[in-house]
Coordinates of C-alpha atoms and ligand atoms in Angstrom, one line a residue:
X1 CA 7.5 -29.7 -27.0
X2 CA 9.2 -30.3 -23.9
X3 CA 10.0 -27.3 -21.4
X4 CA 13.8 -27.1 -22.4
X5 CA 12.9 -26.9 -26.3
X6 CA 10.2 -24.1 -25.3
X7 CA 12.8 -22.1 -23.5
X8 CA 15.4 -22.4 -25.9
X9 CA 12.3 -21.2 -28.5
X10 CA 11.6 -18.3 -26.1
X11 CA 15.3 -17.2 -25.7
X12 CA 16.0 -17.6 -29.5
X13 CA 13.4 -14.9 -30.5
X14 CA 15.5 -12.1 -31.8
X15 CA 12.6 -9.3 -31.6
X16 CA 12.6 -7.3 -28.4
X17 CA 8.8 -7.7 -27.9
X18 CA 8.7 -11.5 -27.4
X19 CA 5.5 -13.7 -28.2
X20 CA 5.0 -16.4 -26.0
X21 CA 1.6 -17.0 -26.8
X22 CA 2.2 -20.1 -29.0
X23 CA 3.6 -21.8 -26.2
X24 CA 0.6 -21.5 -24.0
X25 CA -2.4 -23.7 -24.1
X26 CA -4.4 -21.5 -21.8
X27 CA -5.0 -17.8 -21.7
X28 CA -1.5 -15.7 -22.4
X29 CA -2.2 -12.2 -21.4
X30 CA 1.1 -10.4 -20.7
X31 CA 1.5 -6.9 -19.4
X32 CA 2.6 -3.9 -21.4
X33 CA 3.7 -0.7 -19.5
X34 CA 3.1 1.4 -22.7
X35 CA -0.8 0.6 -22.8
X36 CA -0.9 1.1 -18.9
X37 CA 0.2 4.5 -19.0
X38 CA -2.7 5.5 -21.1
X39 CA -5.9 7.2 -19.6
X40 CA -9.0 6.7 -21.8
X41 CA -12.6 8.2 -20.7
X42 CA -13.9 4.9 -20.7
X43 CA -16.9 4.6 -18.4
X44 CA -16.1 2.5 -15.0
X45 CA -18.7 0.4 -14.1
X46 CA -19.6 -1.1 -10.6
X47 CA -20.4 -4.7 -10.4
X48 CA -22.2 -5.9 -7.1
X49 CA -22.9 -9.3 -8.2
X50 CA -19.5 -11.0 -7.8
X51 CA -19.6 -14.5 -6.2
X52 CA -17.1 -17.7 -6.9
X53 CA -19.2 -20.2 -9.1
X54 CA -20.9 -22.9 -7.7
X55 CA -19.0 -25.5 -9.6
X56 CA -15.3 -23.9 -8.0
X57 CA -16.6 -23.9 -4.3
X58 CA -15.1 -27.3 -3.6
X59 CA -11.7 -26.9 -5.5
X60 CA -9.8 -26.0 -2.5
X61 CA -11.7 -28.9 0.2
X62 CA -8.7 -30.1 2.5
X63 CA -6.4 -28.0 0.9
X64 CA -4.5 -24.8 2.5
X65 CA -3.1 -21.7 1.4
X66 CA -0.7 -19.2 2.1
X67 CA 0.0 -15.6 1.1
X68 CA 3.2 -13.6 0.9
X69 CA 2.5 -9.8 1.0
X70 CA 4.9 -7.2 0.2
X71 CA 4.6 -3.5 -0.4
X72 CA 1.9 -1.0 0.8
X73 CA -1.5 -1.3 2.8
X74 CA -3.2 -1.1 -0.8
X75 CA -1.5 -4.6 -1.3
X76 CA -2.2 -5.6 2.1
X77 CA -6.2 -5.2 1.5
X78 CA -5.9 -6.7 -1.7
X79 CA -4.3 -9.7 0.1
X80 CA -7.5 -9.9 2.4
X81 CA -9.5 -10.0 -0.9
X82 CA -7.8 -13.1 -2.2
X83 CA -7.8 -14.8 1.0
X84 CA -11.6 -14.2 1.1
X85 CA -12.0 -15.5 -2.4
X86 CA -9.9 -18.6 -1.7
X87 CA -11.9 -19.4 1.1
X88 CA -15.0 -19.4 -0.8
X89 CA -13.2 -21.6 -2.8
X90 CA -13.1 -24.1 0.1
X91 CA -9.3 -23.5 1.4
X92 CA -8.4 -22.7 4.6
X93 CA -5.5 -20.7 5.6
X94 CA -2.1 -21.7 6.8
X95 CA 0.9 -20.0 8.1
X96 CA 3.2 -23.2 7.4
X97 CA 4.8 -22.9 3.9
X98 CA 5.4 -26.9 3.9
X99 CA 1.8 -27.4 4.3
X100 CA 0.4 -25.1 1.6
X101 CA -1.4 -26.4 -1.3
X102 CA -1.4 -22.8 -2.8
X103 CA 1.2 -20.3 -2.2
X104 CA 0.4 -16.9 -3.8
X105 CA 3.2 -13.8 -3.7
X106 CA 1.6 -10.6 -3.5
X107 CA 4.5 -8.5 -4.9
X108 CA 5.4 -4.7 -4.7
X109 CA 7.4 -3.3 -7.7
X110 CA 7.9 0.4 -5.7
X111 CA 11.9 0.2 -5.8
X112 CA 14.5 -2.5 -6.9
X113 CA 15.1 -4.0 -3.5
X114 CA 11.5 -4.8 -3.1
X115 CA 11.5 -6.6 -6.3
X116 CA 14.8 -8.3 -5.3
X117 CA 13.3 -9.6 -2.3
X118 CA 10.6 -11.1 -4.4
X119 CA 12.8 -12.9 -6.5
X120 CA 14.7 -14.1 -3.7
X121 CA 11.4 -15.6 -2.1
X122 CA 10.5 -17.0 -5.7
X123 CA 13.8 -18.7 -5.5
X124 CA 13.4 -20.3 -2.4
X125 CA 10.1 -21.7 -3.4
X126 CA 12.1 -24.0 -5.9
X127 CA 13.2 -26.7 -3.7
X128 CA 9.6 -26.7 -2.1
X129 CA 8.2 -27.2 -5.5
X130 CA 10.5 -30.2 -6.0
X131 CA 9.8 -31.8 -2.9
X132 CA 5.9 -31.0 -3.5
X133 CA 5.2 -31.2 -7.3
X134 CA 1.5 -30.7 -6.7
X135 CA 1.9 -27.0 -5.0
X136 CA 0.6 -24.4 -7.0
X137 CA 2.8 -21.3 -7.0
X138 CA 1.1 -17.7 -8.1
X139 CA 2.6 -14.5 -8.5
X140 CA 0.2 -11.4 -8.8
X141 CA 0.4 -7.6 -7.5
X142 CA 2.5 -4.9 -8.9
X143 CA 5.3 -6.7 -10.3
X144 CA 3.1 -8.7 -12.3
X145 CA 2.1 -5.7 -14.3
X146 CA 5.7 -5.3 -15.4
X147 CA 6.7 -7.2 -19.0
X148 CA 10.1 -7.1 -17.9
X149 CA 9.2 -9.3 -14.5
X150 CA 6.6 -11.6 -16.3
X151 CA 9.4 -12.2 -19.1
X152 CA 12.1 -13.2 -16.1
X153 CA 9.5 -15.6 -14.3
X154 CA 9.0 -17.2 -17.9
X155 CA 12.6 -17.8 -18.8
X156 CA 14.1 -18.6 -15.5
X157 CA 11.4 -19.5 -13.2
X158 CA 9.5 -22.4 -14.3
X159 CA 7.9 -23.4 -11.0
X160 CA 5.7 -20.4 -11.1
X161 CA 2.4 -21.8 -12.3
X162 CA 0.3 -18.7 -12.4
X163 CA 0.6 -14.9 -13.0
X164 CA -2.3 -12.3 -12.6
X165 CA -2.0 -8.5 -11.7
X166 CA -3.9 -6.0 -9.5
X167 CA -6.6 -5.6 -12.0
X168 CA -8.2 -8.8 -12.2
X169 CA -8.2 -10.3 -8.9
X170 CA -11.7 -11.2 -9.0
X171 CA -10.6 -13.8 -11.9
X172 CA -8.9 -15.6 -9.1
X173 CA -11.1 -18.6 -9.0
X174 CA -11.1 -19.3 -12.7
X175 CA -7.1 -18.7 -13.3
X176 CA -6.6 -20.9 -10.2
X177 CA -8.5 -23.7 -11.6
X178 CA -7.0 -23.3 -14.7
X179 CA -3.5 -23.5 -13.0
X180 CA -4.3 -26.4 -10.8
X181 CA -5.9 -28.7 -13.5
X182 CA -3.8 -27.4 -16.7
X183 CA -0.8 -28.0 -17.6
X184 CA 0.9 -24.6 -18.7
X185 CA 1.8 -21.6 -16.4
X186 CA -1.3 -19.5 -16.5
X187 CA -0.8 -15.8 -17.3
X188 CA -3.3 -13.4 -17.1
X189 CA -2.5 -9.7 -16.6
X190 CA -4.2 -6.7 -17.6
X191 CA -2.5 -3.6 -18.6
X192 CA -5.6 -1.3 -18.1
X193 CA -8.0 -1.3 -15.3
X194 CA -11.4 -3.1 -15.7
X195 CA -14.7 -2.2 -13.6
X196 CA -14.9 -1.9 -10.0
X197 CA -16.0 -4.9 -8.2
X198 CA -18.0 -4.5 -5.1
X199 CA -19.0 -7.5 -2.7
X200 CA -15.8 -9.5 -3.0
X201 CA -15.3 -11.8 -0.2
X202 CA -12.9 -10.7 2.0
X203 CA -11.1 -12.2 5.1
X204 CA -9.8 -9.6 7.1
X205 CA -6.5 -9.7 8.8
X206 CA -7.5 -8.1 12.4
X207 CA -10.7 -7.3 14.4
X208 CA -9.6 -4.3 15.7
X209 CA -8.3 -2.2 12.8
X210 CA -10.0 -2.3 9.1
X211 CA -8.5 -1.1 5.6
X212 CA -11.4 0.5 3.6
X213 CA -10.6 1.2 -0.2
X214 CA -12.2 4.6 -1.3
X215 CA -10.3 4.9 -4.7
X216 CA -8.4 2.6 -6.9
X217 CA -5.2 4.0 -9.1
X218 CA -3.6 7.4 -9.5
X219 CA -3.2 9.8 -12.3
X220 CA -0.5 11.8 -10.7
X221 CA 2.6 10.1 -12.7
X222 CA 5.2 11.7 -10.4
X223 CA 8.5 11.1 -12.6
X224 CA 10.0 8.6 -10.2
X225 CA 7.0 6.3 -9.3
X226 CA 5.8 3.0 -11.2
X227 CA 2.4 3.0 -9.4
X228 CA 0.0 4.9 -12.0
X229 CA 1.4 2.1 -14.5
X230 CA 0.5 -0.6 -11.9
X231 CA -2.5 0.4 -10.4
X232 CA -4.1 2.3 -13.5
X233 CA -6.4 5.4 -13.9
X234 CA -7.8 6.8 -10.5
X235 CA -11.4 5.5 -9.9
X236 CA -13.5 6.3 -7.2
X237 CA -15.9 3.8 -5.3
X238 CA -19.2 5.3 -4.7
X239 CA -19.8 7.0 -1.3
X240 CA -22.7 4.9 -0.2
X241 CA -20.5 1.8 -1.0
X242 CA -18.0 3.2 1.3
X243 CA -20.3 4.3 4.0
X244 CA -22.0 1.1 4.1
X245 CA -19.0 -0.8 4.4
X246 CA -17.8 1.3 7.3
X247 CA -20.6 0.7 8.9
X248 CA -20.7 -2.8 8.6
X249 CA -17.0 -2.6 10.3
X250 CA -18.2 -0.6 13.2
X251 CA -21.3 -3.0 13.7
X252 CA -19.1 -5.6 14.2
X253 CA -16.7 -4.0 16.9
X254 CA -14.0 -2.5 14.8
X255 CA -12.4 0.3 16.5
X256 CA -10.2 2.0 13.7
X257 CA -10.6 2.0 10.2
X258 CA -8.3 3.8 7.5
X259 CA -9.4 4.8 4.4
X260 CA -7.2 3.9 1.5
X261 CA -6.2 5.3 -1.8
X262 CA -2.8 6.3 -3.7
X263 CA -4.1 9.9 -3.5
X264 CA -6.9 10.1 -1.5
X265 CA -7.4 13.5 -2.1
X266 CA -8.3 12.9 -5.6
X267 CA -11.5 11.1 -4.0
X268 CA -14.5 11.8 -6.1
X269 CA -12.8 13.7 -9.0
X270 CA -14.1 10.8 -11.4
X271 CA -17.8 10.6 -10.1
X272 CA -19.4 12.3 -13.3
X273 CA -22.6 12.7 -11.6
X274 CA -21.9 14.3 -8.2
X275 CA -19.6 17.0 -7.0
X276 CA -18.3 14.9 -4.0
X277 CA -14.8 15.1 -2.4
X278 CA -12.7 13.6 0.4
X279 CA -14.0 16.4 2.7
X280 CA -17.8 15.4 1.9
X281 CA -16.8 11.5 2.4
X282 CA -15.1 12.6 5.9
X283 CA -18.0 14.4 7.1
X284 CA -20.3 11.6 6.7
X285 CA -18.0 9.0 7.9
X286 CA -17.3 11.0 11.3
X287 CA -21.2 10.5 12.2
X288 CA -20.4 6.8 12.0
X289 CA -20.0 5.1 15.6
X290 CA -16.3 3.9 15.0
X291 CA -13.7 5.1 17.7
X292 CA -11.0 6.1 14.9
X293 CA -10.8 7.3 11.5
X294 CA -7.7 7.5 9.5
X295 CA -7.1 8.2 5.9
X296 CA -3.8 7.7 3.8
X297 CA -2.0 8.6 1.6
X298 CA -2.6 12.7 0.9
X299 CA -1.2 14.3 -2.2
X300 CA -0.2 17.8 -0.9
X301 CA -1.6 19.1 -4.3
X302 CA -5.3 18.2 -3.8
X303 CA -5.3 18.8 -0.2
X304 CA -8.3 21.2 0.1
X305 CA -10.1 23.9 2.5
X306 CA -13.2 21.8 2.7
X307 CA -11.3 18.9 3.9
X308 CA -9.3 20.9 6.7
X309 CA -12.5 22.2 7.8
X310 CA -13.9 18.7 7.9
X311 CA -10.9 17.5 10.1
X312 CA -11.1 20.4 12.3
X313 CA -14.2 19.0 13.7
X314 CA -12.2 16.3 15.2
X315 CA -14.3 13.1 17.0
X316 CA -13.4 10.1 15.4
X317 CA -11.0 12.1 12.6
X318 CA -7.7 11.7 14.1
X319 CA -5.3 14.8 14.1
X320 CA -2.8 12.8 12.0
X321 CA -1.6 13.5 8.6
X322 CA 0.6 11.9 6.3
X323 CA 1.5 14.1 4.0
X324 CA 4.7 12.8 1.6
X325 CA 6.8 15.8 0.9
X326 CA 9.5 13.9 -1.3
X327 CA 11.9 16.6 -1.3
X328 CA 12.8 20.3 0.4
X329 CA 14.1 21.4 -3.1
X330 CA 12.0 23.3 -5.3
X331 CA 13.9 22.2 -8.7
X332 CA 13.8 18.6 -7.6
X333 CA 10.1 18.8 -6.7
X334 CA 9.7 20.1 -10.2
X335 CA 11.8 17.1 -11.9
X336 CA 9.9 14.8 -9.9
X337 CA 6.5 16.6 -11.5
X338 CA 4.9 17.2 -7.8
X339 CA 3.6 20.1 -9.2
X340 CA 3.7 21.8 -5.6
X341 CA 7.0 24.1 -4.2
X342 CA 8.6 24.0 -0.7
X343 CA 6.7 27.1 0.1
X344 CA 3.3 25.9 -0.8
X345 CA 3.7 22.7 1.2
X346 CA 4.6 24.7 4.5
X347 CA 1.7 27.1 3.7
X348 CA -0.5 23.9 3.5
X349 CA 1.0 22.5 6.8
X350 CA 0.5 25.9 8.5
X351 CA -3.1 26.3 7.3
X352 CA -3.6 22.8 9.0
X353 CA -1.8 23.4 12.2
X354 CA -4.0 26.4 12.2
X355 CA -7.4 24.6 12.0
X356 CA -5.8 21.4 13.9
X357 CA -3.7 22.8 16.6
X358 CA -2.2 19.7 17.8
X359 CA -2.1 17.6 14.5
X360 CA 1.2 15.6 13.9
X361 CA 2.6 15.3 10.4
X362 CA 4.3 12.4 9.1
X363 CA 5.9 12.0 5.3
X364 CA 7.9 10.5 2.9
X365 CA 11.3 11.3 1.5
X366 CA 13.4 10.4 -1.3
X367 CA 17.0 11.1 -1.3
X368 CA 19.5 10.8 -4.1
X369 CA 16.8 11.8 -6.9
X370 CA 19.1 12.1 -10.3
X371 CA 21.8 14.7 -10.0
X372 CA 20.4 15.9 -6.8
X373 CA 23.2 18.3 -5.3
X374 CA 24.5 18.5 -2.0
X375 CA 23.0 22.0 -1.7
X376 CA 19.5 20.4 -2.7
X377 CA 19.9 17.6 -0.4
X378 CA 20.3 20.2 2.6
X379 CA 17.1 21.8 1.5
X380 CA 15.5 18.6 2.5
X381 CA 16.9 18.5 5.8
X382 CA 16.3 22.0 6.8
X383 CA 12.6 21.2 5.6
X384 CA 12.7 18.4 8.0
X385 CA 13.7 20.4 10.7
X386 CA 11.2 23.1 10.0
X387 CA 8.2 20.5 9.5
X388 CA 9.2 18.8 12.9
X389 CA 7.6 15.6 11.5
X390 CA 6.8 13.2 13.9
X391 CA 8.0 10.5 11.6
X392 CA 9.2 10.0 8.1
X393 CA 9.5 6.9 5.6
X394 CA 13.0 7.7 3.9
X395 CA 14.1 6.2 0.6
X396 CA 17.1 6.1 -1.8
X397 CA 15.9 6.8 -5.1
X398 CA 15.4 3.6 -7.4
X399 CA 14.8 3.8 -11.2
X400 CA 11.9 2.2 -12.3
X401 CA 11.8 1.2 -16.2
X402 CA 9.2 2.8 -18.0
X403 CA 9.2 5.9 -15.7
X404 CA 10.5 9.3 -17.0
X405 CA 13.1 9.8 -14.4
X406 CA 14.3 6.2 -15.2
X407 CA 15.7 8.1 -18.6
X408 CA 17.7 11.1 -16.7
X409 CA 21.1 10.7 -16.4
X410 CA 22.7 10.6 -12.7
X411 CA 26.0 11.9 -11.6
X412 CA 25.4 10.8 -7.8
X413 CA 27.4 7.8 -6.8
X414 CA 25.3 5.3 -4.8
X415 CA 27.9 5.8 -1.8
X416 CA 26.9 9.7 -1.5
X417 CA 23.1 8.7 -1.6
X418 CA 23.7 6.1 1.2
X419 CA 25.3 8.8 3.2
X420 CA 22.8 11.3 2.5
X421 CA 20.2 8.8 3.7
X422 CA 22.0 7.9 7.1
X423 CA 22.1 11.5 7.7
X424 CA 18.4 12.3 7.1
X425 CA 17.8 9.1 9.1
X426 CA 19.7 10.7 12.0
X427 CA 17.7 13.6 11.8
X428 CA 14.3 11.9 11.7
X429 CA 15.4 9.8 14.6
X430 CA 16.5 12.9 17.0
X431 CA 13.3 14.9 16.1
X432 CA 11.3 11.6 16.8
X433 CA 13.1 11.2 20.2
X434 CA 12.7 14.9 20.8
X435 CA 8.8 14.9 20.5
X436 CA 8.8 11.8 22.6
X437 CA 10.4 13.4 25.5
X438 CA 7.4 16.1 25.6
X439 CA 5.4 13.1 26.5
X440 CA 6.3 11.8 30.0
X441 CA 3.6 13.2 32.7
X442 CA 0.7 13.7 29.6
X443 CA -2.1 11.0 29.4
X444 CA -3.0 10.0 25.9
X445 CA -5.8 8.1 24.3
X446 CA -4.6 4.8 23.6
X447 CA -6.4 1.9 21.1
X448 CA -5.0 -1.3 22.8
X449 CA -4.0 -3.7 19.8
X450 CA -2.4 -6.7 21.7
X451 CA 0.7 -7.6 23.5
X452 CA 4.0 -5.9 23.0
X453 CA 6.5 -7.5 20.9
X454 CA 9.0 -7.9 23.6
X455 CA 7.0 -8.8 26.7
X456 CA 3.7 -10.8 26.6
X457 CA 2.9 -9.4 29.9
X458 CA 3.3 -5.8 28.6
X459 CA 0.5 -4.8 26.0
X460 CA 0.8 -2.2 23.5
X461 CA -1.4 0.4 21.6
X462 CA -1.1 3.8 19.4
X463 CA -2.1 7.5 20.5
X464 CA -4.5 9.0 17.8
X465 CA -1.0 10.5 16.4
X466 CA 0.1 6.8 15.8
X467 CA 2.5 6.8 18.4
X468 CA 3.3 3.3 20.0
X469 CA 2.6 3.3 24.0
X470 CA 3.7 0.3 26.1
X471 CA 2.0 -0.4 29.5
X472 CA 0.6 -3.2 31.7
X473 CA -3.0 -3.9 31.7
X474 CA -5.4 -6.5 31.8
X475 CA -5.7 -8.7 28.4
X476 CA -9.6 -8.0 28.3
X477 CA -8.5 -4.3 27.1
X478 CA -7.1 -5.5 24.1
X479 CA -9.5 -4.1 21.2
X480 CA -10.4 -1.1 23.5
X481 CA -9.5 2.8 23.9
X482 CA -8.2 3.3 27.2
X483 CA -6.1 6.3 28.8
X484 CA -2.4 5.9 29.6
X485 CA -0.4 8.4 31.7
X486 CA 3.3 8.3 30.1
X487 CA 6.0 7.5 32.7
X488 CA 8.9 7.3 30.0
X489 CA 9.8 8.0 26.6
X490 CA 12.1 6.3 24.2
X491 CA 13.2 6.9 20.8
X492 CA 10.5 4.9 18.9
X493 CA 7.6 4.5 21.8
X494 CA 6.6 5.4 25.1
X495 CA 5.7 3.8 28.3
X496 CA 2.8 4.6 30.6
X497 CA 0.1 3.3 33.2
X498 CA -3.1 3.1 32.8
X499 CA -5.5 5.9 34.2
X500 CA -9.2 7.1 34.6
X501 CA -10.4 8.9 31.2
X502 CA -10.7 12.1 33.5
X503 CA -7.0 13.1 33.1
X504 CA -6.8 13.2 29.6
X505 CA -4.3 15.8 28.0
X506 CA -4.1 14.7 24.6
Ligands
SAH601 N1 0.8 7.4 -3.2 C1 1.6 7.7 -2.1 C2 2.7 6.8 -1.8 C3 3.2 6.0 -2.9 S1 4.7 4.8 -2.9 C4 2.0 8.9 -2.4 O1 2.0 9.7 -3.4 O2 2.6 9.7 -1.4 C5 5.2 5.4 -1.2 C6 6.7 6.2 -1.2 O3 7.8 5.6 -2.0 C7 6.5 7.4 -2.1 O4 6.0 8.4 -1.3 C8 7.8 7.7 -2.2 O5 8.4 8.6 -1.4 C9 8.4 6.6 -2.5 N2 8.9 5.9 -4.0 C10 8.0 6.1 -5.0 N3 8.6 5.7 -5.9 C11 10.1 5.5 -5.6 C12 11.0 5.2 -6.7 N4 11.4 4.9 -7.6 N5 12.4 5.3 -5.7 C13 12.5 5.6 -4.3 N6 11.3 5.8 -3.6 C14 10.2 5.7 -4.2
SF4_602 FE1 3.3 7.6 -7.1 FE2 3.0 10.3 -7.2 FE3 0.6 8.6 -7.6 FE4 2.1 8.8 -5.1 S1 1.1 10.5 -6.3 S2 1.3 6.8 -6.0 S3 4.4 9.0 -5.6 S4 2.7 8.8 -8.9
F3S603 FE1 4.2 -1.2 -3.9 FE2 2.4 -1.2 -6.0 FE3 1.7 -0.7 -3.3 S1 4.3 -1.1 -6.1 S2 3.8 0.4 -2.8 S3 2.2 -2.6 -3.8 S4 1.0 0.2 -5.1

C-alpha cells in the first residue's frame, strides 16, 4: 500500500476509535486520555542504570539536532534531558533549522492557542522536509499524549517521522533509531506513567540557573486542566536524589535552582516509607551552598505550616511565592474544583506574609470560565487589588477535550472574555508599575544573568523576588550576585547602579 492508499484507508474507517496498527511496521502505541485519567496503586520503581546503548552512541555522528520547546518549565527541562540523550548518541546541537538532521518539537497542550502554534510550526516544516528528505522530525511533549493530536498528524502531516510522549523520553534512542532507519512513522505514546528514570544524560541550557524536578504528574484534576492527563499521576523523586542533584549544581557554580513540579506542595505524599514533605526538603536544601532556591508551582490547598516555617528561615530560600489563584469567586473556584475559597486563599497569603514580611506574590488567573458572570469576574478584580500581586499570568479559558469543564455549556461570548482579559491586564500592569515606584533609592540583591535585551552595554539580572533590573557593570559580574541601588522605575523593570553590599535594603 502506498501513502495515499493508507491515508484513504484510515479516513474510511467508520468506527470512532480508529485503529491504525495494521498500517505500521514499527511500534504503534497511540495515547488514550481515558486510560490517562486512571490512577492506580502500582508502585513506582526508580531506575539508576539508564544509559544510551553502545550500538546507538554513534548514530548521530556528524549530524545535528534542534529542539523547539513550547509550554512550561517542565517542558524546558525535559528538552534538556532530550538534548543530553541526543548528545550521548553523538549528535551536536544547532540553532539553525536548515542545518538540522533531527528536529524535535516539544509541545504544550494547555490551551488551544498553544496547540495552534505547534500545528503552524509543523506546517512550516513540510517545505524543509521536501528540500531535505533525510530530515527526521519528531513531535513529543504534552500534545502527543492526546489521541486527537496523534490522529491529526497521522492524517494530515505525513512529514512527521516520530511521535512520543512525556512518559517515555528515556526511550528516545530506540525510537529515533527506528525513525531514522525504518520506513514508517514511529508512534509510541504511553498513556500511563512509567517508572522514574534517574541519571538521564542532561544538557542544561544555562550555567547560572538550573531546574531540578522534584516530582512528576498531577492528581488535582482541576476541571479545566489537561495536565493530569498528559503528565500522569503524582510521583515524587527520592529526597536523597534531589539533594545530590542540587549539590552537584552548587559544585558546578550554579547560582540559582528552581525546584519543579506541577503541584510541588504535594511533594512526598506518595513516598510510602517516609513521612517527608516539601518543607522537609527545603529545610535540607537551605543548607546547601547555592545562593538562591525557588520552587514552582504551588497549589494553595497543600501549602502547609511547616513549609511556611522553613521559608521564614530565609537565607537562600527566596521570599517569592507563585500562588496561582485562578479566580476570586467562590462559585467559580468550586466549578474549577480548586478546593479552596477566596477567603481561605487570602488567609493563607496573610499567614505567609506574617511569617515572611517582605514576601512577594505572583499568580495565574483564568478569565471567562464557562458562564462566568460580570459580578464573578469583578470578584477576581477585587481579589487582585487586595492581594497586590507583583505580577500575574492571565489567560482566557480554553476548553480542553476530555476535561469536565469542556462539557459545560458556556454562555459568555469570546468578545466579552477578551474585554475582561484586557481589563484584568490593565489592573495587573498598574499594580506592577505602582510596586516598582517604591524601589528608587533602595538597594537590592541582583543575580546578574547577562546582557540586557536592548543594549549589550547594559547588564540585566533579577532580584530575589524576580524583578528585572538593568544596570551598567563589568561583564565579569555575569553569574554573580551583586548589589544595585535603584535609580528609576519602569512598568516592567528597574534601572540602577552597582553599589557596595553594605547598603542593602532588600
Ligand atoms: N500546575 C500549575 C500550573 C499549570 S498550567 C498550577 O496548578 O498552578 C499553568 C496555568 O495555565 C494554570 O495555572 C492556569 O491558570 C492556566 N490554565 C490551565 N488550563 C487552562 C485552560 N484550559 N484554559 C486557560 N488557562 C488554563
Ligand atoms: Fe492543572 Fe490543577 Fe494540576 Fe495545576 S493543580 S496542573 S491547574 S490540574
Ligand atoms: Fe503545557 Fe504540558 Fe506544561 S500542557 S503547561 S507543557 S505540563
